mmCIF file of C-alpha atoms in Angstrom:
data_model
loop_
_atom_site.group_PDB
_atom_site.id
_atom_site.type_symbol
_atom_site.label_atom_id
_atom_site.label_comp_id
_atom_site.label_asym_id
_atom_site.label_seq_id
_atom_site.Cartn_x
_atom_site.Cartn_y
_atom_site.Cartn_z
ATOM 1 C CA GLY A 1 146.342 109.272 90.249
ATOM 2 C CA ALA A 2 148.611 112.166 90.520
ATOM 3 C CA VAL A 3 152.328 111.352 90.566
ATOM 4 C CA VAL A 4 155.295 113.455 91.435
ATOM 5 C CA SER A 5 158.692 112.102 90.322
ATOM 6 C CA GLN A 6 161.688 113.261 92.484
ATOM 7 C CA HIS A 7 165.300 112.591 91.493
ATOM 8 C CA PRO A 8 167.828 111.697 92.573
ATOM 9 C CA SER A 9 166.675 109.597 95.489
ATOM 10 C CA ARG A 10 170.031 109.520 97.128
ATOM 11 C CA VAL A 11 173.064 111.664 96.556
ATOM 12 C CA ILE A 12 176.447 112.028 98.239
ATOM 13 C CA CYS A 13 178.434 115.131 97.561
ATOM 14 C CA LYS A 14 181.555 116.849 98.756
ATOM 15 C CA SER A 15 181.373 119.830 100.922
ATOM 16 C CA GLY A 16 181.377 122.939 98.827
ATOM 17 C CA THR A 17 179.680 121.597 95.864
ATOM 18 C CA SER A 18 176.105 122.268 94.737
ATOM 19 C CA VAL A 19 173.350 119.638 94.347
ATOM 20 C CA LYS A 20 170.262 119.920 92.233
ATOM 21 C CA ILE A 21 167.042 118.111 93.111
ATOM 22 C CA GLU A 22 164.266 117.739 90.586
ATOM 23 C CA CYS A 23 160.598 117.232 91.008
ATOM 24 C CA ARG A 24 158.318 116.572 88.046
ATOM 25 C CA SER A 25 154.598 116.279 88.085
ATOM 26 C CA LEU A 26 153.831 113.517 85.582
ATOM 27 C CA ASP A 27 150.145 113.745 84.943
ATOM 28 C CA PHE A 28 148.935 117.077 86.285
ATOM 29 C CA GLN A 29 150.030 120.644 86.306
ATOM 30 C CA ALA A 30 151.714 121.636 89.563
ATOM 31 C CA THR A 31 151.250 125.375 89.663
ATOM 32 C CA THR A 32 152.436 125.186 93.237
ATOM 33 C CA MET A 33 155.327 123.062 94.684
ATOM 34 C CA PHE A 34 156.217 122.798 98.286
ATOM 35 C CA TRP A 35 159.728 121.886 99.389
ATOM 36 C CA TYR A 36 160.341 120.238 102.759
ATOM 37 C CA ARG A 37 163.228 119.155 104.770
ATOM 38 C CA GLN A 38 163.153 116.320 107.268
ATOM 39 C CA PHE A 39 165.829 115.567 109.931
ATOM 40 C CA PRO A 40 165.954 112.016 111.419
ATOM 41 C CA LYS A 41 163.016 111.285 113.760
ATOM 42 C CA GLN A 42 161.487 114.675 113.153
ATOM 43 C CA SER A 43 158.554 116.033 111.304
ATOM 44 C CA LEU A 44 158.489 117.669 107.896
ATOM 45 C CA MET A 45 159.694 121.222 107.987
ATOM 46 C CA LEU A 46 158.391 123.385 105.086
ATOM 47 C CA MET A 47 161.325 125.315 103.536
ATOM 48 C CA ALA A 48 159.481 127.196 100.653
ATOM 49 C CA THR A 49 156.524 127.416 98.471
ATOM 50 C CA SER A 50 157.214 127.849 94.749
ATOM 51 C CA ASN A 51 154.759 129.056 92.149
ATOM 52 C CA GLU A 52 155.265 128.518 88.523
ATOM 53 C CA GLY A 53 156.817 131.579 86.838
ATOM 54 C CA SER A 54 157.409 133.564 90.017
ATOM 55 C CA LYS A 55 159.924 133.732 92.905
ATOM 56 C CA ALA A 56 159.570 131.217 95.621
ATOM 57 C CA THR A 57 158.295 132.173 99.023
ATOM 58 C CA TYR A 58 160.753 131.027 101.787
ATOM 59 C CA GLU A 59 159.792 130.171 105.316
ATOM 60 C CA GLN A 60 161.405 132.156 108.094
ATOM 61 C CA GLY A 61 164.925 131.073 108.795
ATOM 62 C CA VAL A 62 165.482 129.400 105.458
ATOM 63 C CA GLU A 63 168.327 130.974 103.490
ATOM 64 C CA LYS A 64 167.126 131.656 99.962
ATOM 65 C CA ASP A 65 170.560 132.104 98.657
ATOM 66 C CA LYS A 66 171.603 128.725 99.802
ATOM 67 C CA PHE A 67 168.408 126.866 98.693
ATOM 68 C CA LEU A 68 167.720 127.980 95.238
ATOM 69 C CA ILE A 69 164.263 127.102 93.921
ATOM 70 C CA ASN A 70 163.237 127.278 90.348
ATOM 71 C CA HIS A 71 159.751 126.599 89.061
ATOM 72 C CA ALA A 72 159.991 127.481 85.472
ATOM 73 C CA SER A 73 157.300 125.188 84.136
ATOM 74 C CA LEU A 74 154.020 123.679 85.223
ATOM 75 C CA THR A 75 155.609 120.260 85.575
ATOM 76 C CA LEU A 76 159.034 120.928 86.912
ATOM 77 C CA SER A 77 160.440 122.457 90.070
ATOM 78 C CA THR A 78 164.123 122.260 91.191
ATOM 79 C CA LEU A 79 165.843 122.806 94.448
ATOM 80 C CA THR A 80 169.571 123.515 94.367
ATOM 81 C CA VAL A 81 171.551 123.269 97.554
ATOM 82 C CA THR A 82 174.442 125.620 96.945
ATOM 83 C CA SER A 83 177.857 125.241 98.555
ATOM 84 C CA ALA A 84 176.647 122.288 100.544
ATOM 85 C CA HIS A 85 178.034 121.617 104.028
ATOM 86 C CA PRO A 86 177.654 118.655 106.257
ATOM 87 C CA GLU A 87 174.884 120.385 108.154
ATOM 88 C CA ASP A 88 172.741 120.393 104.996
ATOM 89 C CA SER A 89 172.626 116.647 105.069
ATOM 90 C CA SER A 90 169.003 115.752 105.361
ATOM 91 C CA PHE A 91 165.964 114.233 103.657
ATOM 92 C CA TYR A 92 164.332 116.585 101.192
ATOM 93 C CA ILE A 93 160.870 116.104 99.917
ATOM 94 C CA CYS A 94 158.759 117.942 97.373
ATOM 95 C CA SER A 95 154.992 118.128 97.151
ATOM 96 C CA ALA A 96 152.512 119.460 94.726
ATOM 97 C CA ARG A 97 148.907 120.354 95.328
ATOM 98 C CA ASP A 98 146.565 118.819 92.895
ATOM 99 C CA THR A 99 143.813 121.380 92.611
ATOM 100 C CA ARG A 100 141.576 118.843 90.882
ATOM 101 C CA THR A 101 141.271 116.902 94.121
ATOM 102 C CA TYR A 102 142.675 119.300 96.775
ATOM 103 C CA GLY A 103 145.064 116.519 97.573
ATOM 104 C CA TYR A 104 148.882 116.814 98.104
ATOM 105 C CA THR A 105 151.163 114.590 96.175
ATOM 106 C CA PHE A 106 154.591 113.861 97.447
ATOM 107 C CA GLY A 107 157.762 112.980 95.720
ATOM 108 C CA SER A 108 159.704 109.992 97.110
ATOM 109 C CA GLY A 109 162.336 112.189 98.713
ATOM 110 C CA THR A 110 166.002 112.803 98.255
ATOM 111 C CA ARG A 111 168.484 111.751 100.942
ATOM 112 C CA LEU A 112 171.407 114.102 100.719
ATOM 113 C CA THR A 113 174.751 113.363 102.509
ATOM 114 C CA VAL A 114 177.427 116.016 102.320
ATOM 115 C CA VAL A 115 180.906 114.620 103.171
ATOM 116 C CA ALA M 1 147.018 129.941 114.421
ATOM 117 C CA GLN M 2 146.769 126.341 113.150
ATOM 118 C CA LYS M 3 148.331 123.563 115.027
ATOM 119 C CA VAL M 4 148.346 119.730 115.004
ATOM 120 C CA THR M 5 149.277 117.817 118.055
ATOM 121 C CA GLN M 6 150.278 114.159 118.122
ATOM 122 C CA ALA M 7 150.901 113.534 121.766
ATOM 123 C CA GLN M 8 152.195 110.039 121.346
ATOM 124 C CA THR M 9 155.811 110.070 120.236
ATOM 125 C CA GLU M 10 156.330 106.404 120.159
ATOM 126 C CA ILE M 11 154.071 103.382 120.434
ATOM 127 C CA SER M 12 155.079 99.822 120.684
ATOM 128 C CA VAL M 13 152.581 96.920 120.372
ATOM 129 C CA VAL M 14 152.621 93.278 119.774
ATOM 130 C CA GLU M 15 151.308 91.912 116.468
ATOM 131 C CA LYS M 16 147.534 91.573 116.337
ATOM 132 C CA GLU M 17 146.946 94.190 118.956
ATOM 133 C CA ASP M 18 144.726 97.068 118.101
ATOM 134 C CA VAL M 19 146.305 100.506 118.387
ATOM 135 C CA THR M 20 144.976 104.116 118.126
ATOM 136 C CA LEU M 21 147.054 107.025 117.193
ATOM 137 C CA ASP M 22 145.770 110.347 118.497
ATOM 138 C CA CYS M 23 145.560 113.618 116.609
ATOM 139 C CA VAL M 24 144.213 116.870 118.030
ATOM 140 C CA TYR M 25 144.083 120.013 115.877
ATOM 141 C CA GLU M 26 143.496 123.735 116.275
ATOM 142 C CA THR M 27 142.096 125.961 113.626
ATOM 143 C CA ARG M 28 139.855 129.057 113.332
ATOM 144 C CA ASP M 29 138.794 128.078 109.891
ATOM 145 C CA THR M 30 135.293 126.649 109.495
ATOM 146 C CA THR M 31 136.441 124.780 106.342
ATOM 147 C CA TYR M 32 139.546 122.658 106.383
ATOM 148 C CA TYR M 33 141.021 119.245 105.493
ATOM 149 C CA LEU M 34 142.652 116.696 107.711
ATOM 150 C CA PHE M 35 145.113 114.094 106.561
ATOM 151 C CA TRP M 36 146.874 111.031 107.664
ATOM 152 C CA TYR M 37 150.203 109.901 106.051
ATOM 153 C CA LYS M 38 152.349 106.894 106.722
ATOM 154 C CA GLN M 39 156.112 107.121 106.386
ATOM 155 C CA PRO M 40 157.831 103.768 106.347
ATOM 156 C CA PRO M 41 161.644 103.485 106.854
ATOM 157 C CA SER M 42 162.129 104.094 103.061
ATOM 158 C CA GLY M 43 161.003 107.627 103.729
ATOM 159 C CA GLU M 44 158.289 107.864 101.022
ATOM 160 C CA LEU M 45 155.101 109.426 102.382
ATOM 161 C CA VAL M 46 152.074 107.262 101.798
ATOM 162 C CA PHE M 47 148.649 108.951 101.710
ATOM 163 C CA LEU M 48 146.170 107.193 103.945
ATOM 164 C CA ILE M 49 143.117 109.525 104.117
ATOM 165 C CA ARG M 50 141.717 113.085 103.637
ATOM 166 C CA ARG M 51 138.738 114.285 105.552
ATOM 167 C CA ASN M 52 136.728 117.439 104.901
ATOM 168 C CA SER M 53 135.749 119.310 107.952
ATOM 169 C CA PHE M 54 132.004 119.045 106.977
ATOM 170 C CA ASP M 55 132.134 115.321 106.821
ATOM 171 C CA GLU M 56 132.119 113.758 110.288
ATOM 172 C CA GLN M 57 131.334 110.237 109.315
ATOM 173 C CA ASN M 58 133.853 107.805 110.541
ATOM 174 C CA GLU M 59 135.623 105.883 107.820
ATOM 175 C CA ILE M 60 136.877 102.217 107.627
ATOM 176 C CA SER M 61 139.350 100.939 105.165
ATOM 177 C CA GLY M 62 140.269 97.336 105.850
ATOM 178 C CA ARG M 63 142.129 97.258 109.132
ATOM 179 C CA TYR M 64 142.293 100.998 109.236
ATOM 180 C CA SER M 65 139.595 103.308 110.713
ATOM 181 C CA TRP M 66 139.402 106.986 111.540
ATOM 182 C CA ASN M 67 137.278 108.686 114.074
ATOM 183 C CA PHE M 68 136.618 112.441 113.342
ATOM 184 C CA GLN M 69 135.187 114.428 116.248
ATOM 185 C CA LYS M 70 134.783 118.133 115.598
ATOM 186 C CA SER M 71 133.527 118.674 119.123
ATOM 187 C CA THR M 72 136.910 117.653 120.512
ATOM 188 C CA SER M 73 138.887 118.665 117.450
ATOM 189 C CA SER M 74 140.289 115.173 117.126
ATOM 190 C CA PHE M 75 140.918 112.978 114.183
ATOM 191 C CA ASN M 76 142.131 109.629 115.629
ATOM 192 C CA PHE M 77 143.478 106.713 113.610
ATOM 193 C CA THR M 78 143.022 103.045 114.658
ATOM 194 C CA ILE M 79 144.794 99.987 113.239
ATOM 195 C CA THR M 80 142.962 96.784 114.051
ATOM 196 C CA ALA M 81 144.931 93.589 114.324
ATOM 197 C CA SER M 82 148.294 95.320 113.749
ATOM 198 C CA GLN M 83 150.940 93.754 111.556
ATOM 199 C CA VAL M 84 154.710 94.132 111.442
ATOM 200 C CA VAL M 85 154.352 95.904 108.068
ATOM 201 C CA ASP M 86 152.342 98.670 109.919
ATOM 202 C CA SER M 87 155.547 99.698 111.646
ATOM 203 C CA ALA M 88 156.243 103.293 110.478
ATOM 204 C CA VAL M 89 155.914 106.905 111.411
ATOM 205 C CA TYR M 90 152.378 108.240 111.037
ATOM 206 C CA PHE M 91 151.702 111.887 110.544
ATOM 207 C CA CYS M 92 148.486 113.789 111.001
ATOM 208 C CA ALA M 93 148.144 117.080 108.954
ATOM 209 C CA LEU M 94 145.842 119.990 108.580
ATOM 210 C CA SER M 95 145.222 122.392 105.761
ATOM 211 C CA GLU M 96 142.891 125.177 104.981
ATOM 212 C CA ALA M 97 140.226 124.358 102.398
ATOM 213 C CA GLY M 98 139.665 126.505 99.338
ATOM 214 C CA ALA M 99 140.893 126.662 95.807
ATOM 215 C CA GLY M 100 143.977 128.499 96.591
ATOM 216 C CA ASN M 101 147.146 126.498 95.515
ATOM 217 C CA ASN M 102 149.314 127.866 98.296
ATOM 218 C CA ARG M 103 147.418 126.175 101.119
ATOM 219 C CA LYS M 104 150.180 124.742 103.353
ATOM 220 C CA LEU M 105 150.000 121.591 105.266
ATOM 221 C CA ILE M 106 150.435 121.946 109.005
ATOM 222 C CA TRP M 107 152.058 118.855 110.312
ATOM 223 C CA GLY M 108 152.049 117.008 113.676
ATOM 224 C CA LEU M 109 155.342 115.787 114.990
ATOM 225 C CA GLY M 110 154.397 112.162 114.014
ATOM 226 C CA THR M 111 153.927 108.994 116.017
ATOM 227 C CA SER M 112 156.415 106.246 115.571
ATOM 228 C CA LEU M 113 154.658 102.901 115.588
ATOM 229 C CA ALA M 114 156.590 99.657 116.294
ATOM 230 C CA VAL M 115 154.698 96.451 115.745
ATOM 231 C CA ASN M 116 156.644 93.565 117.184
ATOM 232 C CA PRO M 117 156.165 89.981 116.168
#
């Protein structure tokens, strides 16, 4: 089945630094990648939708300059949290839609802690 | 607008009890998909089922079963003879159908299930 590999699974960084999260589709072409953020005991919140080769579409209230998304190839999308602050600490999950099956494949998530 | 409601925030049961997780959805689309995902404490989302809006047949997979009722816009999930390993947060989600890649998933708030020994 379709697999999305997400790295790192866990990262701790200092306030003010930037962190990059990678998601790779291993056995299918992910023309579209969805990036989510999840706070403890809450549902998934869609941050942005990225399409290969074009600019990402951000949801209302999400700062595009803070959460940089790059989707340069059909198998790789990255989310960079720039100048991270403790309030950016969260669980970030990527998801790609497999148009062969109309299913959504999720990465295993990245737990970001900013200290 | 599309919406998914999971009215049960938390459920606690004793092992071997049956438990039903409710999901009610709203959409104006005639063609759509419904999903259930499990999120254990590790955080990774586990796909459980996808149901097309044209397929109202109930489905059973081992101890899991799903009841899809278009008349009441519900897609409920039942775990029979629950086990401790079933403890997790369960999410119901809805998406538009169609070939477009940008079809977003609309998520419910999730139901946290605790199965106690």
